């Protein structure tokens, strides 16, 4: 898994550097979760609007012009091309704003275009993705969803490995300049303690260290 450290705040980048360079996560003093406050249970982002990201699939529908409608994948450079509209930057925009931009471009060649952009598959912009690294069964990045909790993230990551120190996990909150919180993943996933479930926010990083016992 390749991670561009320059995209993170300094505290978050430092935590990730510890994960990458330490081999055994609990051997790095930075990741001793007991030194961090518990993650707040409620941390919803009520005003969050989905932003299109690279590799998202978009259905671009031009009303009464089926020949101009298409299904496209956002390229790694964040741009898309549709009939009569080439190289439009889509990444970082919400679907409604992209629809209005395509309407403006099409208005040069057809009268009063009406465009709707529907997101078919979701990746999201890089900075909004939730990352789970370390002793998760399937370390990965997942798209943030409204009302998402750490349990949702761990289900997508396949839970913990047999070597995980689940209650030693650390949540790095990018929205709070890399502030770090302790999370009790073992209690949540192995013991069914729902009080250990907490909300996640766009850009969170969940670091699961290895247990020595």
Coordinates of C-alpha atoms in Angstrom, one line a residue:
X1 CA 0.0 0.0 0.0
X2 CA 1.5 3.3 -1.1
X3 CA 0.8 6.3 1.1
X4 CA 1.9 9.9 0.2
X5 CA 2.9 11.4 3.5
X6 CA 2.7 14.9 2.2
X7 CA -1.1 14.7 2.0
X8 CA -1.4 14.4 5.8
X9 CA -1.0 16.8 8.7
X10 CA 2.3 16.5 10.5
X11 CA 0.9 14.6 13.5
X12 CA -1.0 12.1 11.2
X13 CA 2.1 11.7 9.0
X14 CA 4.2 11.0 12.1
X15 CA 1.8 8.3 13.3
X16 CA 1.8 6.7 9.8
X17 CA 5.6 6.8 9.6
X18 CA 5.7 4.9 12.9
X19 CA 3.4 2.3 11.4
X20 CA 5.4 1.9 8.2
X21 CA 8.9 1.9 9.8
X22 CA 8.3 0.1 13.0
X23 CA 7.3 -3.4 11.8
X24 CA 5.7 -4.1 15.2
X25 CA 3.4 -1.3 16.0
X26 CA 3.3 -1.5 19.7
X27 CA 7.1 -1.1 19.8
X28 CA 6.7 2.6 18.9
X29 CA 6.0 4.8 21.9
X30 CA 3.9 7.1 19.8
X31 CA 1.2 4.5 19.5
X32 CA 0.6 3.6 23.1
X33 CA -3.1 4.3 23.2
X34 CA -3.3 4.6 27.0
X35 CA -1.6 8.0 26.6
X36 CA -4.5 9.3 24.5
X37 CA -8.1 10.2 25.6
X38 CA -10.9 7.9 24.5
X39 CA -12.4 8.8 21.1
X40 CA -15.7 10.7 21.5
X41 CA -18.7 8.5 20.7
X42 CA -20.5 11.2 18.8
X43 CA -18.5 13.1 16.1
X44 CA -20.9 13.4 13.2
X45 CA -20.2 15.7 10.2
X46 CA -23.8 16.9 9.5
X47 CA -22.8 19.3 6.7
X48 CA -20.7 16.8 4.8
X49 CA -21.4 16.7 1.1
X50 CA -20.0 14.0 -1.0
X51 CA -17.2 15.1 -3.3
X52 CA -16.4 13.1 -6.5
X53 CA -13.0 11.3 -6.4
X54 CA -10.7 9.6 -8.9
X55 CA -12.1 6.2 -10.0
X56 CA -15.7 7.1 -9.2
X57 CA -18.2 6.0 -11.8
X58 CA -20.5 8.7 -13.0
X59 CA -23.7 8.5 -15.0
X60 CA -24.0 11.7 -17.0
X61 CA -27.6 12.1 -18.2
X62 CA -28.4 14.9 -20.7
X63 CA -32.2 15.2 -20.8
X64 CA -33.7 14.6 -24.2
X65 CA -30.2 14.0 -25.6
X66 CA -29.5 10.3 -25.1
X67 CA -26.6 10.5 -27.6
X68 CA -24.9 12.9 -25.3
X69 CA -25.5 10.9 -22.1
X70 CA -22.8 8.5 -21.0
X71 CA -21.3 6.5 -18.1
X72 CA -17.7 7.4 -17.4
X73 CA -15.0 6.7 -14.8
X74 CA -13.2 9.6 -13.3
X75 CA -9.6 9.3 -14.4
X76 CA -6.6 9.2 -12.0
X77 CA -6.0 12.9 -12.9
X78 CA -9.5 13.7 -11.7
X79 CA -11.0 14.5 -15.1
X80 CA -13.7 13.1 -17.3
X81 CA -14.6 13.3 -21.0
X82 CA -18.2 13.0 -22.3
X83 CA -19.6 13.6 -25.8
X84 CA -19.0 17.2 -26.8
X85 CA -17.3 17.9 -23.5
X86 CA -13.6 17.0 -23.1
X87 CA -11.3 17.0 -20.0
X88 CA -13.6 18.4 -17.4
X89 CA -12.3 18.4 -13.8
X90 CA -14.7 16.3 -11.8
X91 CA -12.7 15.4 -8.7
X92 CA -13.3 17.5 -5.6
X93 CA -16.8 18.7 -6.9
X94 CA -20.2 17.5 -5.7
X95 CA -22.4 16.0 -8.4
X96 CA -24.8 19.0 -8.6
X97 CA -22.0 21.5 -9.2
X98 CA -20.5 19.3 -11.9
X99 CA -23.9 19.0 -13.5
X100 CA -24.1 22.8 -13.8
X101 CA -20.6 23.1 -15.2
X102 CA -21.4 20.5 -17.9
X103 CA -24.6 22.4 -18.7
X104 CA -22.6 25.6 -19.3
X105 CA -20.2 23.8 -21.6
X106 CA -23.0 22.1 -23.6
X107 CA -24.9 25.3 -23.9
X108 CA -22.3 26.4 -26.5
X109 CA -23.6 23.7 -28.9
X110 CA -27.2 22.8 -27.9
X111 CA -30.0 24.9 -26.5
X112 CA -30.9 24.8 -22.8
X113 CA -29.2 21.6 -21.8
X114 CA -30.4 19.9 -18.6
X115 CA -27.7 17.6 -17.1
X116 CA -27.8 15.3 -14.1
X117 CA -24.7 13.6 -12.7
X118 CA -25.4 10.4 -10.7
X119 CA -22.5 8.7 -8.9
X120 CA -22.6 5.0 -9.5
X121 CA -19.7 3.7 -7.5
X122 CA -17.9 5.6 -4.8
X123 CA -14.3 6.2 -3.9
X124 CA -14.4 9.9 -2.8
X125 CA -11.6 12.4 -2.7
X126 CA -8.4 11.3 -1.1
X127 CA -8.6 13.5 2.0
X128 CA -12.1 12.3 2.9
X129 CA -11.3 8.6 2.9
X130 CA -11.0 6.6 6.1
X131 CA -7.8 4.5 6.4
X132 CA -7.4 1.4 8.5
X133 CA -3.7 0.2 8.7
X134 CA -1.8 -2.3 10.8
X135 CA -3.3 -5.5 12.2
X136 CA -6.6 -5.3 10.4
X137 CA -7.5 -8.4 8.3
X138 CA -7.7 -6.2 5.2
X139 CA -6.0 -2.9 5.6
X140 CA -7.5 -0.4 3.1
X141 CA -9.0 3.0 2.4
X142 CA -12.8 3.2 2.5
X143 CA -15.1 6.0 1.3
X144 CA -16.7 8.1 4.1
X145 CA -20.4 7.8 4.5
X146 CA -22.8 9.9 6.5
X147 CA -23.3 8.5 10.1
X148 CA -20.4 6.1 9.6
X149 CA -18.9 4.5 12.7
X150 CA -15.7 2.6 13.5
X151 CA -17.7 -0.6 13.4
X152 CA -18.7 0.0 9.8
X153 CA -15.0 0.6 8.9
X154 CA -13.9 -2.6 10.7
X155 CA -16.6 -4.7 9.0
X156 CA -15.2 -3.5 5.6
X157 CA -11.7 -4.2 6.8
X158 CA -12.7 -7.8 7.8
X159 CA -12.1 -7.3 11.5
X160 CA -8.8 -7.9 13.4
X161 CA -6.0 -10.4 12.8
X162 CA -5.1 -12.9 15.5
X163 CA -2.1 -10.8 16.4
X164 CA -3.9 -7.5 16.8
X165 CA -3.8 -5.5 20.0
X166 CA -7.4 -4.2 19.4
X167 CA -7.7 -2.2 22.6
X168 CA -4.4 -0.6 21.9
X169 CA -5.7 0.9 18.6
X170 CA -5.3 4.6 17.9
X171 CA -7.6 6.9 15.9
X172 CA -5.8 9.8 14.2
X173 CA -8.3 12.6 13.4
X174 CA -7.3 14.6 10.4
X175 CA -10.2 17.0 10.9
X176 CA -8.6 18.0 14.3
X177 CA -5.0 18.6 13.0
X178 CA -4.0 14.9 13.7
X179 CA -5.3 14.7 17.3
X180 CA -5.0 11.1 18.5
X181 CA -7.6 9.1 20.5
X182 CA -7.7 5.6 21.9
X183 CA -10.3 3.1 20.6
X184 CA -11.3 -0.3 22.0
X185 CA -11.6 -2.4 19.0
X186 CA -11.2 -5.7 20.8
X187 CA -14.0 -4.9 23.2
X188 CA -16.2 -3.9 20.3
X189 CA -15.5 -6.7 17.9
X190 CA -14.6 -9.7 20.2
X191 CA -16.8 -8.9 23.2
X192 CA -19.7 -7.2 21.6
X193 CA -19.3 -4.1 23.8
X194 CA -21.3 -1.5 21.7
X195 CA -20.2 1.3 24.1
X196 CA -16.8 1.0 22.3
X197 CA -18.3 2.0 19.0
X198 CA -17.6 5.6 18.0
X199 CA -18.3 7.9 15.1
X200 CA -15.7 8.5 12.4
X201 CA -15.1 11.6 10.4
X202 CA -13.7 12.2 6.9
X203 CA -9.9 11.8 6.9
X204 CA -9.7 9.6 10.0
X205 CA -6.8 7.0 10.2
X206 CA -7.3 3.9 12.4
X207 CA -4.0 2.3 13.4
X208 CA -4.1 -1.2 14.9
X209 CA -0.8 -2.3 16.7
X210 CA 0.4 -5.8 17.1
X211 CA 0.1 -7.5 20.4
X212 CA 3.2 -9.0 22.0
X213 CA 1.1 -11.5 24.1

